[in-house]
Coordinates of C-alpha atoms in Angstrom, one line a residue:
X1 CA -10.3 36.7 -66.2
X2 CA -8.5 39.5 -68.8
X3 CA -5.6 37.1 -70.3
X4 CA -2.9 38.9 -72.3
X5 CA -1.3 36.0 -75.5
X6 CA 2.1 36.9 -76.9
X7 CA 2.8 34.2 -79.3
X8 CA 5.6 34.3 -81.6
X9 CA 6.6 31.7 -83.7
X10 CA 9.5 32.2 -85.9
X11 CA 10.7 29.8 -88.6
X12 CA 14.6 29.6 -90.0
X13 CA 15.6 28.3 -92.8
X14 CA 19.1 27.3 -94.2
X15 CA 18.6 28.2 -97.8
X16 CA 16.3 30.5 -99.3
X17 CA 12.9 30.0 -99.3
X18 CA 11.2 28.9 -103.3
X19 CA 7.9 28.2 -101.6
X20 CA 5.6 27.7 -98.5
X21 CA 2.2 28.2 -97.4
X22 CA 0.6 27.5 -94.2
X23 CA -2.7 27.1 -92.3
X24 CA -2.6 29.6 -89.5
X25 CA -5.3 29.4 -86.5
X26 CA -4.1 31.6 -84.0
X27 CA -6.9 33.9 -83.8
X28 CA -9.5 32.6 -81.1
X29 CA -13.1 33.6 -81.7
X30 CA -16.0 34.6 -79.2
X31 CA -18.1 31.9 -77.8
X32 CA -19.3 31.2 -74.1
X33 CA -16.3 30.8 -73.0
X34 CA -14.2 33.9 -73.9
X35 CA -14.7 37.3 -75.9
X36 CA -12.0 39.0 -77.7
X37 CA -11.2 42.3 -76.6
X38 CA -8.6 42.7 -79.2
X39 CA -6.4 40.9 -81.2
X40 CA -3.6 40.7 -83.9
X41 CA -1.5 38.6 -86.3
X42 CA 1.5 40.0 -87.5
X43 CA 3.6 38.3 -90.3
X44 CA 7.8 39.2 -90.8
X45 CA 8.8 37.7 -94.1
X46 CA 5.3 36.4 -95.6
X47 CA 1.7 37.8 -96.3
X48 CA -1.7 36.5 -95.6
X49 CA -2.7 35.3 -99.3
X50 CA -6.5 34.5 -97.7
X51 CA -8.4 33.7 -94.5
X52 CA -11.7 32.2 -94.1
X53 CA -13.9 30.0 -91.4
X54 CA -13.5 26.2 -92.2
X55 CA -15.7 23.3 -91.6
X56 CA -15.1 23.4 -87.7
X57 CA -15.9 26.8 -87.7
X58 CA -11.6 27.6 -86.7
X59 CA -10.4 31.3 -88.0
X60 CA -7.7 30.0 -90.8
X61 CA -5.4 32.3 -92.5
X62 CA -3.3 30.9 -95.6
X63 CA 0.3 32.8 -95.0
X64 CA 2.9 32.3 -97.9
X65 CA 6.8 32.9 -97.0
X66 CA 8.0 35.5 -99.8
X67 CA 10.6 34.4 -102.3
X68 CA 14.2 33.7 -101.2
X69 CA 13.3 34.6 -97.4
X70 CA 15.0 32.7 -95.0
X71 CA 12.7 33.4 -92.4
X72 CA 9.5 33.9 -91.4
X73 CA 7.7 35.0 -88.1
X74 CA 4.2 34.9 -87.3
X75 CA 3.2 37.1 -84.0
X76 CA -0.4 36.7 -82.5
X77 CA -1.0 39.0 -80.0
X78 CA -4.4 40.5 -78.1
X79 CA -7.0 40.3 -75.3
X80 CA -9.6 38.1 -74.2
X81 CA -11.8 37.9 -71.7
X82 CA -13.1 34.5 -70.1
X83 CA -15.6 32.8 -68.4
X84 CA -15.7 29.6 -65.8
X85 CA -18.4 27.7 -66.8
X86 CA -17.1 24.2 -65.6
X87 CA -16.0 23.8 -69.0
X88 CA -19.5 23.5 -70.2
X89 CA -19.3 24.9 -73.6
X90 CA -22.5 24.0 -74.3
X91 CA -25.1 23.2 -77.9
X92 CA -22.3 25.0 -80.3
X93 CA -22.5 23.6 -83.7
X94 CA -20.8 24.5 -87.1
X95 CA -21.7 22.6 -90.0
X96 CA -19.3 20.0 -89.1
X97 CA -22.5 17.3 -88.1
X98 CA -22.1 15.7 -84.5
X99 CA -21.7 12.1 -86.1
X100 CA -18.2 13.2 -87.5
X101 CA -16.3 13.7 -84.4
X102 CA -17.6 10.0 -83.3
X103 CA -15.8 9.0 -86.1
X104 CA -12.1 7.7 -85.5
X105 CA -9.0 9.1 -87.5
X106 CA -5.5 7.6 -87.8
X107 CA -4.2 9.4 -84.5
X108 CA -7.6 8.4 -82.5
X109 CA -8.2 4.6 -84.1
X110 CA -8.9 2.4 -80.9
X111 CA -7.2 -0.8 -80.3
X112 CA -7.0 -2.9 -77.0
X113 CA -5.1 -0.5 -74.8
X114 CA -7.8 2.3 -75.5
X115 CA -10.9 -0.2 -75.6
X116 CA -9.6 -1.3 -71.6
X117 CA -9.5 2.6 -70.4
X118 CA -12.5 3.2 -72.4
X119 CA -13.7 0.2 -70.0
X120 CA -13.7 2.8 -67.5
X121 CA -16.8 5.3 -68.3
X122 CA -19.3 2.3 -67.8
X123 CA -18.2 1.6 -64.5
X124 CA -19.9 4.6 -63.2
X125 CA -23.8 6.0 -62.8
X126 CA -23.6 8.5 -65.4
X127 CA -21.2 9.9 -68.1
X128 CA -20.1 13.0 -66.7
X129 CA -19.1 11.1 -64.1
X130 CA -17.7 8.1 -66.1
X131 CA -15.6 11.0 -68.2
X132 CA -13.7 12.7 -65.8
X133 CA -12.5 9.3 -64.0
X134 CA -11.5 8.1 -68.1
X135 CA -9.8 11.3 -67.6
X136 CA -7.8 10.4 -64.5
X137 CA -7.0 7.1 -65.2
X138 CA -5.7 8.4 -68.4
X139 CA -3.0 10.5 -66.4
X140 CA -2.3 7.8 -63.9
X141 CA -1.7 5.2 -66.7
X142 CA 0.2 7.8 -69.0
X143 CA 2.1 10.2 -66.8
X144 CA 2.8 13.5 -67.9
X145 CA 6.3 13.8 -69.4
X146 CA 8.1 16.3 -72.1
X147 CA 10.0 14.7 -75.1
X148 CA 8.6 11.0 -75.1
X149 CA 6.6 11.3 -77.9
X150 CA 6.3 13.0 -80.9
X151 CA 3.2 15.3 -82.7
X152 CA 2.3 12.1 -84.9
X153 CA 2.0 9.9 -82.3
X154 CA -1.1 7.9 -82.1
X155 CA -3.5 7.1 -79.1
X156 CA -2.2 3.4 -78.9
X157 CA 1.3 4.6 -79.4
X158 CA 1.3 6.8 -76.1
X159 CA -0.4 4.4 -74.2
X160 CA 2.3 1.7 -75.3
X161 CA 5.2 4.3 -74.1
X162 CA 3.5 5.3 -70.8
X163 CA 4.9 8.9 -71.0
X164 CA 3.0 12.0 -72.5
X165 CA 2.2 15.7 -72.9
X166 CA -0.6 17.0 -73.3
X167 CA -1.6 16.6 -76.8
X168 CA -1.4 12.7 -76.0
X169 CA -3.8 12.9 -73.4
X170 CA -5.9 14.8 -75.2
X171 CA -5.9 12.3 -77.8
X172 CA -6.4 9.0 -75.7
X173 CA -9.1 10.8 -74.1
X174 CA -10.9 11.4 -78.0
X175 CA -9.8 8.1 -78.8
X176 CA -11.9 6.2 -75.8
X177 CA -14.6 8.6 -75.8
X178 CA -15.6 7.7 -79.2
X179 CA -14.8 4.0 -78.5
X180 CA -17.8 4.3 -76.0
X181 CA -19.7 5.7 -78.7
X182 CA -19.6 9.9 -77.7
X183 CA -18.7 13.0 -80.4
X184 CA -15.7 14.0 -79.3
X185 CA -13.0 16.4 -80.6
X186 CA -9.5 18.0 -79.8
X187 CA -8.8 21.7 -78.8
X188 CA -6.0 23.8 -79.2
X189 CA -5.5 27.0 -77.6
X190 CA -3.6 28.7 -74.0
X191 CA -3.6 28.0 -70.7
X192 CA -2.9 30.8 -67.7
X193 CA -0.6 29.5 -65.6
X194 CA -0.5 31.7 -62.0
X195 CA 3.3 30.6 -61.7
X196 CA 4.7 31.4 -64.7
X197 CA 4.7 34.1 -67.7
X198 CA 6.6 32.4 -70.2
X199 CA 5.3 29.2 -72.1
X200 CA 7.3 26.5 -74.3
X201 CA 4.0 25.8 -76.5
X202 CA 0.6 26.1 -76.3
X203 CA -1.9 23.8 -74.7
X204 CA -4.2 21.3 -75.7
X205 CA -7.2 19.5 -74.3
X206 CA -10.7 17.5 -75.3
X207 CA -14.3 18.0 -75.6
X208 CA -17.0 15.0 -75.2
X209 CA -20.7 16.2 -76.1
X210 CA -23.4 14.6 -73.7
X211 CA -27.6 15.0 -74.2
X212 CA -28.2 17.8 -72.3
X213 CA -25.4 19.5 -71.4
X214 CA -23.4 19.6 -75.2
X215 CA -19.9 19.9 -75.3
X216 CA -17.9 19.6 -72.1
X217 CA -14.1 20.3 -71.9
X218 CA -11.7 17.8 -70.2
X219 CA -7.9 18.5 -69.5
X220 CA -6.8 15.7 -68.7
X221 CA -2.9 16.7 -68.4
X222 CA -4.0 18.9 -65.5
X223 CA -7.2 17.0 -64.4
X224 CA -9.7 19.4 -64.3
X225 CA -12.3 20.9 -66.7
X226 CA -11.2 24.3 -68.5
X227 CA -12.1 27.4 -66.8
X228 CA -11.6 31.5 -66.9
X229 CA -7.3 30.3 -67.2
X230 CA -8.2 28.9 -70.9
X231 CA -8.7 30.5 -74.2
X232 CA -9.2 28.2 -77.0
X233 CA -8.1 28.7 -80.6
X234 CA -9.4 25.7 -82.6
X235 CA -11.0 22.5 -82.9
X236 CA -10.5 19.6 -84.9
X237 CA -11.3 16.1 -84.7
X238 CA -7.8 15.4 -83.7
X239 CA -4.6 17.6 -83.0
X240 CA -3.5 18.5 -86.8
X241 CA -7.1 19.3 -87.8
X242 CA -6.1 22.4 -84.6
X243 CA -2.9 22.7 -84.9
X244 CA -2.1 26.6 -84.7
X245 CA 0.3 26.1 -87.5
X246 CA 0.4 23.5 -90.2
X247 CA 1.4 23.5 -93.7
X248 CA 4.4 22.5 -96.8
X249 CA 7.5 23.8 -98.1
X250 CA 8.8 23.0 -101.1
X251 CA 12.4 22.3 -101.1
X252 CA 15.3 20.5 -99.6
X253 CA 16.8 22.7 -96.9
X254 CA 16.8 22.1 -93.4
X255 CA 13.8 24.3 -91.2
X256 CA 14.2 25.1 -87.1
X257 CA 11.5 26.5 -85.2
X258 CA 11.2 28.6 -82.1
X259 CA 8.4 29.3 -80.1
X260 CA 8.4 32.3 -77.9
X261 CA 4.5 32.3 -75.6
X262 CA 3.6 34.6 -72.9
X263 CA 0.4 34.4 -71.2
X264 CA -1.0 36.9 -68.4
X265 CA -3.3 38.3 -66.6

């Protein structure tokens, strides 16, 4: 499937601007999955100081705001090309080692309400298997719902408030996976959606990596395993390590953020 991105994100500030820098992954590489036909970043009221490939093998570019702007707009734009592959990514490896996506982080930590959905893969004759049904009774136990939760909310946290998007499910999913002893790591990118053009964010969803097959997508917001509709942008071994935008601004003014994402065929 040929997927066109338009992805603005534009950043306002109420006072000028002394400093900010930020991680930017929003350029998606080739893989399996997807090959770029073409692709931009723009940048309205900052530069790109550097860009390199870090440890997870994401496309990073370090954006500064200039001096006294109050506002600065980052614009990724371009065309990919996917693949269905069940979302089998498959034996991909940076030089991030397997053994550090089994390890848990703050947002991933399991504690009784992850262990008993994490209860779930062994009930079942083999992983694949046991994984997507973790993946559905992660939905049915945390229902998908906008505003309940916020971008630091943890595994156990979502699970307590029973309401999530899809960034939480993502993370439960990590969280258990990893509790039943599997690498497993979070991916950011887009997702095609046949009945609409315009987006509020992007999407987010997991990867487990099983003998055999290597890493294997799950989205468990949606319940199904990625196909040709997704293009991903990063990985991380949970959402801020592939979060499209991250970073710090010194000062004491107040920032607002609006998101502007179209994605078609």
């Amino acid at each position: 499937m040929l997927l066109q991105i338009n992805h603005t994100t534009r950043y306002d500030y109420d006072q000028p601007v002394d400093y900010a820098l930020q991680k930017v992954r929003l350029r998606p590489l080739p893989n399996a999955l997807q090959s770029i036909e073409n692709w931009t970043l723009d940048i309205d009221g900052g530069k790109i100081e550097a860009a390199y490939t870090d440890h997870y093998g994401n496309h990073v570019d370090l954006v500064s705001a200039e001096p006294g702007t109050r506002s600065v707009i980052l614009t990724a734009r371009g065309t990919a090309l996917t693949h269905d592959t069940a979302g089998v990514l498959g034996q991909a490896y940076g030089r991030a080692p397997l053994w550090h996506f089994a390890q848990a982080t703050a947002m991933t930590q399991a504690g009784e309400a992850v262990a008993a959905l994490a209860d779930v893969v062994g009930g079942h004759d083999d992983l694949l298997n046991g994984l997507h049904a973790l993946s559905a009774a992660i939905l049915a136990k945390v229902p998908y719902e906008i505003g309940k939760t916020q971008t630091t909310t943890t595994a156990e946290e979502a699970i307590a408030i029973g309401r999530g998007v899809c960034q939480d499910h993502a993370t439960i999913f990590i969280a258990a996976a990893r509790k039943v002893g599997l690498p497993a790591r979070y991916v950011s990118g887009y997702l095609f959606m046949p009945d609409r053009i315009d987006q509020d964010a992007s999407h987010a969803w997991a990867e487990a990596h099983l003998d055999g097959l290597g890493w294997v997508g799950f989205d468990v917001s949606n319940g199904v395993s990625p196909d040709e509709k997704y293009l991903r942008l990063a990985v991380g071994r949970d959402a801020p390590d592939a979060a499209p935008i991250s970073g710090l601004r010194m000062g004491t003014g107040r920032e607002a953020m609006i998101v502007s994402l179209q994605v078609q065929q």
